[in-house]
XYZ file of C-alpha atoms in Angstrom:
531
model
C -1.841 -2.242 -17.459
C -0.397 0.802 -15.406
C -1.828 1.554 -11.789
C -2.663 4.769 -12.377
C -2.982 6.392 -8.848
C -4.529 9.385 -7.236
C -2.411 12.556 -7.072
C -0.752 13.274 -4.187
C -0.536 17.573 -4.950
C 3.396 18.588 -4.178
C 5.494 20.437 -4.281
C 5.437 24.698 -4.149
C 3.710 27.143 -3.598
C 3.399 29.906 -5.115
C 1.814 33.494 -4.209
C -1.457 34.606 -4.462
C -2.148 30.301 -5.859
C -2.100 27.113 -3.665
C -1.893 23.590 -5.011
C -4.597 21.202 -4.934
C -5.235 17.414 -6.037
C -5.876 16.797 -10.026
C -8.627 14.571 -11.486
C -7.374 12.214 -13.918
C -8.000 12.162 -16.961
C -11.060 9.229 -17.787
C -8.598 8.254 -20.692
C -5.681 5.836 -19.442
C -3.064 7.433 -18.335
C 0.551 6.516 -16.540
C 1.386 5.192 -12.787
C 1.439 8.632 -11.210
C 2.656 8.947 -7.503
C 3.195 12.604 -7.745
C 1.504 15.440 -9.705
C 1.794 18.661 -10.266
C -1.662 21.085 -10.593
C -2.778 24.525 -9.492
C -5.326 27.232 -9.433
C -6.809 29.090 -7.179
C -7.102 28.146 -3.233
C -9.611 24.781 -2.804
C -12.584 24.733 -0.392
C -14.319 21.160 0.880
C -15.974 20.663 -2.828
C -13.502 22.486 -4.999
C -13.961 22.507 -8.468
C -11.403 23.039 -11.523
C -10.552 25.990 -12.678
C -8.574 27.079 -15.876
C -4.945 29.394 -14.873
C -3.333 31.415 -16.976
C -0.697 29.771 -18.802
C 1.926 32.068 -17.090
C 1.134 30.665 -13.686
C 1.415 27.216 -14.844
C 4.637 28.257 -16.680
C 6.298 30.154 -13.941
C 5.321 27.434 -11.645
C 6.846 24.353 -14.060
C 10.326 26.703 -14.232
C 9.899 26.390 -9.903
C 9.527 22.241 -10.163
C 12.259 22.492 -12.361
C 14.928 24.472 -9.760
C 13.791 22.962 -6.886
C 14.838 19.294 -9.265
C 18.348 20.832 -10.438
C 18.756 21.293 -6.381
C 17.995 17.958 -5.218
C 19.980 16.253 -7.823
C 23.214 18.434 -7.355
C 22.237 17.204 -3.342
C 22.310 13.265 -4.554
C 25.472 13.980 -6.461
C 27.405 15.168 -3.380
C 25.852 12.903 -1.948
C 27.077 9.899 -3.801
C 23.956 8.681 -4.835
C 24.371 6.950 -8.424
C 21.857 6.940 -10.840
C 23.852 6.232 -14.196
C 21.210 5.800 -16.461
C 17.915 7.582 -14.851
C 17.197 10.699 -13.295
C 14.043 12.428 -11.940
C 11.978 13.643 -14.867
C 8.091 15.125 -15.098
C 5.750 13.796 -17.997
C 3.136 14.881 -19.883
C 2.659 18.371 -21.594
C 2.154 21.798 -19.545
C -1.101 23.059 -19.994
C -3.527 25.469 -19.122
C -5.060 22.229 -16.733
C -3.228 19.171 -16.913
C 0.933 20.032 -15.781
C 3.020 17.156 -14.594
C 3.409 13.841 -12.956
C 6.600 13.045 -11.771
C 8.751 9.758 -12.333
C 11.981 8.146 -13.112
C 13.406 8.774 -17.072
C 16.114 6.288 -18.773
C 18.464 8.485 -20.030
C 20.401 5.913 -21.491
C 19.147 2.265 -22.012
C 18.450 0.621 -19.248
C 18.568 -3.634 -19.290
C 16.759 -5.512 -17.395
C 18.990 -6.138 -14.336
C 20.747 -2.519 -14.495
C 21.238 -1.243 -11.384
C 18.863 1.563 -11.541
C 20.093 3.689 -8.830
C 23.040 2.814 -5.850
C 22.316 5.108 -2.345
C 25.232 4.649 0.239
C 24.666 4.521 3.578
C 25.482 7.782 3.830
C 23.194 9.956 1.853
C 20.124 8.585 4.152
C 18.204 9.664 6.980
C 18.344 6.619 9.383
C 16.682 6.035 12.565
C 17.868 2.854 14.600
C 14.699 0.934 16.301
C 16.805 1.152 19.371
C 17.835 4.501 19.258
C 17.384 6.467 22.081
C 15.475 9.737 22.444
C 17.593 11.543 19.788
C 15.606 15.052 19.756
C 14.396 16.334 23.637
C 14.118 19.467 22.544
C 11.504 18.007 20.127
C 9.575 15.380 22.566
C 10.226 13.520 25.514
C 11.227 10.886 26.884
C 8.359 10.177 28.830
C 6.701 10.064 25.131
C 9.488 8.376 23.555
C 9.869 5.924 26.379
C 5.792 4.648 25.788
C 6.164 4.750 21.971
C 8.828 2.355 22.781
C 6.766 -0.347 25.379
C 3.571 0.115 22.832
C 5.992 -0.567 19.633
C 4.812 1.912 18.413
C 7.710 2.274 15.848
C 5.843 4.175 12.810
C 4.835 6.847 15.606
C 8.671 7.552 15.623
C 9.535 7.121 12.326
C 7.008 9.702 11.639
C 8.357 12.326 14.328
C 11.805 11.555 13.105
C 10.344 13.058 9.648
C 9.138 15.685 11.237
C 11.870 17.290 13.769
C 13.612 16.924 10.412
C 11.016 18.732 8.441
C 11.748 21.780 11.114
C 15.023 22.321 10.435
C 14.182 23.802 7.422
C 17.254 25.024 4.922
C 19.814 23.630 8.188
C 18.885 20.575 8.127
C 21.274 18.652 5.545
C 18.425 16.420 4.116
C 16.878 19.924 3.320
C 16.665 19.414 -0.987
C 15.478 16.094 -0.563
C 12.923 16.911 1.825
C 11.687 18.828 -0.039
C 9.988 18.303 -2.611
C 8.583 14.979 -0.748
C 4.690 14.947 -1.391
C 2.688 17.652 0.224
C -0.050 16.046 0.134
C -1.560 12.099 0.173
C -4.559 11.184 -0.677
C -5.446 7.647 1.032
C -8.385 6.154 1.785
C -8.454 7.676 5.534
C -8.946 11.312 3.718
C -12.268 9.912 2.309
C -15.204 11.172 3.948
C -17.325 8.386 4.971
C -19.790 8.888 2.301
C -17.331 8.233 -0.616
C -15.472 4.786 1.292
C -19.213 3.720 1.054
C -18.643 3.692 -2.753
C -16.160 1.327 -2.984
C -18.801 -1.650 -1.663
C -16.176 -3.771 0.424
C -16.205 -3.211 4.020
C -12.497 -4.336 4.372
C -11.365 -1.254 3.036
C -13.793 0.708 4.704
C -12.390 -0.544 8.207
C -9.050 -0.242 6.562
C -8.903 3.522 6.206
C -10.900 3.481 10.091
C -8.810 2.001 11.724
C -5.654 4.443 10.017
C -7.842 7.826 10.965
C -7.566 5.857 14.546
C -4.351 5.688 14.326
C -3.997 9.468 13.670
C -6.006 9.681 16.783
C -3.976 8.368 18.475
C -0.969 9.774 17.510
C -2.272 12.950 18.615
C -4.159 11.769 22.400
C 0.339 9.950 22.949
C 1.311 13.538 22.316
C -1.010 15.526 24.396
C -0.677 12.806 27.528
C 3.378 12.375 27.220
C 5.227 15.546 25.557
C 2.330 18.403 25.225
C 5.080 20.980 24.192
C 5.221 19.365 21.831
C 1.823 20.231 19.930
C 3.105 23.675 19.534
C 4.568 22.088 16.154
C 2.651 19.025 15.261
C -0.818 19.589 14.818
C -2.748 16.816 13.324
C -2.642 17.931 9.842
C 1.311 17.597 9.925
C 1.345 14.203 11.924
C -1.174 12.246 9.480
C 1.559 13.670 6.299
C 4.045 11.712 8.045
C 2.024 8.977 8.974
C 0.871 9.212 5.394
C 4.709 9.120 4.213
C 5.200 6.043 6.447
C 2.642 4.009 5.169
C 3.300 4.505 1.933
C 6.743 3.706 1.680
C 7.793 1.935 4.984
C 10.196 -1.821 5.170
C 10.889 -3.369 7.936
C 13.309 -6.506 8.305
C 16.869 -7.373 9.626
C 18.993 -7.392 6.433
C 22.675 -8.090 6.360
C 25.281 -9.472 3.658
C 23.946 -12.916 5.332
C 22.273 -15.270 2.182
C 20.434 -17.073 4.971
C 19.149 -14.103 6.393
C 18.082 -12.388 3.594
C 16.015 -15.296 2.933
C 14.171 -15.626 5.872
C 13.292 -11.783 5.186
C 9.930 -11.321 7.172
C 8.015 -7.849 6.880
C 6.651 -5.914 9.686
C 3.621 -3.558 7.531
C 2.756 -1.168 10.124
C -1.141 -2.925 9.163
C 0.083 -5.173 10.341
C -2.798 -6.323 12.325
C -4.450 -3.346 12.549
C -5.755 -1.576 8.483
C -4.521 -5.370 6.332
C -6.231 -7.944 8.846
C -8.997 -8.210 6.805
C -7.772 -8.957 3.889
C -4.199 -9.175 3.316
C -4.431 -13.098 4.558
C -4.115 -13.486 0.747
C -1.210 -11.187 0.077
C 2.176 -13.110 0.324
C 5.285 -12.098 2.016
C 7.082 -11.828 -0.950
C 4.726 -8.931 -1.452
C 4.516 -7.328 1.007
C 7.987 -6.945 1.866
C 8.255 -5.498 -1.587
C 5.367 -2.334 -0.913
C 8.972 -0.615 -0.427
C 9.915 2.330 -1.879
C 11.444 6.184 -0.056
C 11.634 5.082 3.320
C 12.912 0.928 3.955
C 13.712 -0.534 7.556
C 17.478 -1.853 6.484
C 19.840 -2.760 9.022
C 22.079 -0.306 10.411
C 25.287 -2.828 8.983
C 27.320 -3.535 12.968
C 27.017 -6.624 13.102
C 29.484 -9.413 13.553
C 30.111 -11.669 10.648
C 27.201 -14.502 9.931
C 25.523 -13.438 13.011
C 22.303 -13.351 12.911
C 20.701 -14.194 15.965
C 18.202 -11.211 16.498
C 18.256 -11.721 20.103
C 22.299 -11.614 20.000
C 23.889 -8.769 20.897
C 26.024 -8.629 17.951
C 23.139 -9.416 15.752
C 22.432 -6.852 13.333
C 19.917 -3.607 15.132
C 17.057 -2.720 12.922
C 16.543 0.490 11.138
C 14.310 2.901 9.621
C 15.961 4.602 6.729
C 15.048 7.519 4.790
C 15.885 6.858 1.049
C 15.956 9.268 -1.076
C 15.478 9.389 -5.437
C 14.047 5.095 -4.708
C 10.491 7.115 -4.290
C 10.983 8.703 -8.003
C 9.538 5.595 -9.410
C 5.950 4.912 -10.320
C 4.677 1.386 -9.766
C 3.732 -1.648 -12.480
C 1.982 -4.735 -11.369
C 4.629 -6.695 -13.231
C 7.345 -9.198 -12.143
C 9.232 -8.399 -8.573
C 12.229 -5.073 -8.639
C 15.440 -6.748 -6.915
C 17.695 -5.641 -4.335
C 20.706 -5.358 -2.803
C 22.628 -4.953 -0.409
C 25.678 -4.760 1.006
C 27.836 -3.308 3.886
C 28.071 0.289 3.213
C 25.060 1.235 -0.032
C 21.600 -0.503 -1.178
C 21.440 -1.098 -4.738
C 17.840 -0.695 -7.063
C 17.443 -3.331 -9.956
C 15.615 -2.757 -12.994
C 13.631 -5.297 -13.815
C 12.591 -4.527 -17.243
C 14.141 -3.023 -20.335
C 13.791 0.905 -21.068
C 14.105 2.804 -24.061
C 16.337 6.012 -23.665
C 13.294 8.386 -22.964
C 10.523 6.469 -21.642
C 9.399 6.659 -18.335
C 11.560 3.578 -16.165
C 8.784 1.285 -13.769
C 9.988 -0.788 -11.696
C 7.270 -3.092 -8.718
C 6.186 -2.324 -5.673
C 5.103 -5.921 -5.373
C 2.907 -8.041 -6.360
C 0.316 -6.252 -4.260
C -3.798 -6.220 -4.755
C -5.724 -3.314 -5.153
C -6.480 -3.264 -1.067
C -3.115 -2.668 -0.359
C -2.664 -0.226 -3.022
C -5.446 2.127 -1.947
C -5.101 1.957 1.711
C -1.406 2.190 1.743
C -0.923 4.221 -1.447
C -3.871 5.909 -3.143
C -4.798 4.179 -6.328
C -5.760 0.747 -7.882
C -4.554 -1.485 -10.736
C -8.394 -1.455 -12.621
C -6.691 -5.259 -14.500
C -4.748 -6.299 -11.528
C -3.952 -9.842 -11.563
C -2.344 -9.756 -7.850
C -5.530 -8.694 -6.896
C -7.503 -10.585 -4.623
C -11.190 -10.811 -2.970
C -12.054 -11.445 0.842
C -16.296 -12.917 0.622
C -16.370 -11.700 4.336
C -19.180 -13.473 5.977
C -19.304 -15.739 3.273
C -19.767 -19.158 6.358
C -22.866 -16.489 7.610
C -24.501 -16.188 4.499
C -24.140 -20.160 3.849
C -25.973 -20.347 7.215
C -29.070 -18.152 6.883
C -29.193 -18.811 3.001
C -27.921 -22.245 1.908
C -30.528 -24.639 2.600
C -28.538 -27.505 1.693
C -25.761 -26.157 4.561
C -29.038 -26.079 6.852
C -30.318 -29.767 5.882
C -26.008 -30.651 6.368
C -26.111 -29.377 9.470
C -29.422 -30.612 10.899
C -28.350 -33.617 9.824
C -24.854 -33.261 11.294
C -24.508 -30.546 14.497
C -21.299 -31.660 15.851
C -20.081 -31.078 12.545
C -19.285 -27.263 13.350
C -16.944 -28.555 16.713
C -14.905 -30.560 13.436
C -13.990 -28.009 11.608
C -13.485 -25.666 14.434
C -10.847 -27.867 15.552
C -9.516 -28.499 12.434
C -8.824 -24.474 12.222
C -11.133 -24.474 8.837
C -14.014 -21.919 10.532
C -12.162 -18.902 9.146
C -11.452 -19.952 6.118
C -15.245 -20.222 5.538
C -15.866 -17.107 6.962
C -13.308 -14.602 5.487
C -12.809 -16.526 2.199
C -10.345 -15.168 -0.115
C -10.838 -15.623 -4.483
C -8.266 -14.883 -5.987
C -7.995 -12.492 -9.266
C -8.942 -15.718 -11.484
C -11.649 -16.564 -9.539
C -10.245 -19.345 -7.716
C -10.594 -19.536 -4.045
C -8.112 -20.519 -1.185
C -8.063 -24.780 -0.832
C -9.222 -23.778 2.401
C -11.792 -22.925 1.698
C -13.290 -25.530 -0.492
C -11.869 -28.386 2.484
C -13.575 -26.216 4.966
C -17.211 -26.207 2.792
C -16.663 -30.252 1.978
C -16.344 -30.580 5.410
C -19.977 -28.292 6.397
C -21.612 -29.728 3.753
C -20.975 -33.656 4.028
C -23.783 -36.126 4.336
C -23.382 -38.465 7.924
C -21.993 -41.356 5.313
C -20.029 -38.979 3.173
C -18.176 -38.062 6.120
C -17.534 -41.874 7.604
C -16.948 -42.847 4.510
C -13.999 -40.685 4.580
C -13.034 -41.091 8.396
C -15.199 -38.821 10.413
C -12.494 -36.363 10.486
C -12.012 -33.008 8.715
C -8.261 -34.520 7.098
C -10.249 -37.360 5.273
C -12.593 -34.245 3.468
C -8.971 -32.260 2.850
C -8.182 -34.411 -1.341
C -11.640 -33.300 -1.982
C -13.581 -34.842 -5.233
C -17.582 -36.574 -5.379
C -20.975 -35.477 -3.839
C -18.785 -33.199 -1.781
C -16.911 -31.831 -3.618
C -20.146 -30.760 -6.676
C -21.741 -29.535 -3.227
C -18.857 -27.147 -2.394
C -18.486 -25.305 -5.475
C -22.571 -25.086 -5.711
C -22.476 -23.553 -2.548
C -19.304 -20.870 -2.764
C -20.806 -19.925 -6.241
C -24.482 -19.243 -5.837
C -23.010 -17.173 -2.380
C -20.907 -15.213 -4.781
C -23.590 -14.861 -6.895
C -25.703 -13.387 -4.135
C -22.746 -11.150 -2.959
C -22.479 -9.465 -6.498
C -26.255 -8.749 -6.333
C -26.236 -6.964 -3.190
C -23.356 -5.052 -3.886
C -25.702 -1.657 -5.378
C -24.741 -1.514 -9.195
C -23.933 -4.239 -11.449
C -20.323 -4.771 -13.667
C -21.585 -3.543 -16.552
C -23.313 0.041 -14.030
C -19.606 0.738 -13.499
C -17.444 0.275 -16.712
C -20.716 2.578 -17.918
C -20.012 5.456 -15.561
C -15.984 4.258 -16.687
C -16.164 4.924 -19.851
C -18.271 8.174 -19.688
C -15.798 9.945 -17.246
C -15.830 8.891 -13.577
C -13.073 10.884 -11.796
C -11.132 11.353 -8.875
C -11.687 9.833 -6.135
C -15.389 8.339 -7.784
C -13.204 6.899 -10.309
C -11.058 5.334 -7.862
C -14.182 3.802 -5.503
C -15.680 2.127 -9.457
C -12.546 1.096 -11.050
C -11.820 -0.935 -7.035
C -15.528 -2.304 -6.993
C -15.346 -3.467 -10.271
C -12.377 -5.715 -10.236
C -13.510 -7.089 -7.218
C -17.364 -7.909 -9.446
C -14.660 -9.532 -12.197
C -13.020 -11.300 -8.914
C -16.632 -12.397 -7.485
C -17.974 -12.736 -11.632
C -15.447 -16.021 -12.487
C -15.252 -17.320 -9.113
C -19.012 -18.083 -9.631
C -18.140 -18.797 -13.431
C -15.572 -20.995 -11.606
C -17.597 -23.073 -9.903
C -20.866 -23.583 -10.980
C -21.838 -26.813 -11.520
C -25.121 -26.580 -12.746
């Protein structure tokens, strides 16, 4: 099953018309990071209107011309992509135009190099770079961004400065075809966010909004002149570009360095703090395309100590072509790095004319929705975080109340073993399996004084599970998940019915998102209900 995102309206603006977001059809469709759709200018709550076939044909021609210019630019820059090319899929008619992806122009086998980009083809901003555009913002602002480690804002400003150069920019053909609009969760209204029925995602959206506001506040305080060019809308666009397309790590040709690669996702510690506990490092660092943070390859051979003066330097790199590949949940896409090039290998085989998909990583719908604006309705990498599990059990589960009364010091033992957090914010996998530490924590809390003493009188003795404490923990978890399902506002069956009857746009994404969470919760109940 292919994840299908909410559209990021894109490309040419025509006289008398406006670019608007397109509402996906109810039937299954491919992943579509960018679609083109024209209508009359929209208001806050637009209604889809039909446009003449002549306008559509003209718009399609404009898009094709822009892509030809972009292809010529890539060739001049030495970007190699022998068997693939950017293409638009779907029929052009008066209601639905085309979505952008990458088409196989020749047979693509699993493991084949899809594209290779020389370093010179990329727009690079080194992490330790001094202010590269004093005519655009002040040294005071740049220093403050470095001090506060606001690297995403620096990257956003670098992108906006390049946009402002217009046709004089060496990257103009590339920049001109980047998405002009994003529909990440931070763009949703508060009422629309409530329809997700999942507080962690709401907090993530709120964190993005706060980050946008903070960026503008820093500009007002430390570089007010920049506000003549950078509006809140433009800053939000640039930060959304970074959010959806950024990766960072210190890479070199040294295998040991690659093996120890660590991500620095923009949302770490903010937007994803509530629910990324279940995502793997591998999954996070693979979530990248169009903008990647790579190494500026100027280190001495074998010197990989980040603290060394000769160590590889972190850089943020805007990478052409790669942003056109759409996502499908499947085994990871392979990347190769050398001293002068970046290569992307195909995770699967494709016949001539087929759309070529890659994997953004083993990502759950939390990250897909917050960073990319779409969800995978059957995502087998999704998780559900039960935020407040322990609080619910303490208030509603009689066996835990009884156990707490019989052993009031047990809570401290659980905290000392660093297990309380797992019970407070329980991670449940797509198949309904809870993180092992969740059950460990619950066994500790629910064990009778006799069972606790038999296990050595400490949390470590309860780690292996089994017996009455295991049954008690499973029963408690199932009861809590059942209660959470009942509290979510709609049932899974009601959600499925709405999807079948044509829910569209943000409503459809919200329903798909919450339905997947409910499927996970239901699977958890089925797995642990030991009546």
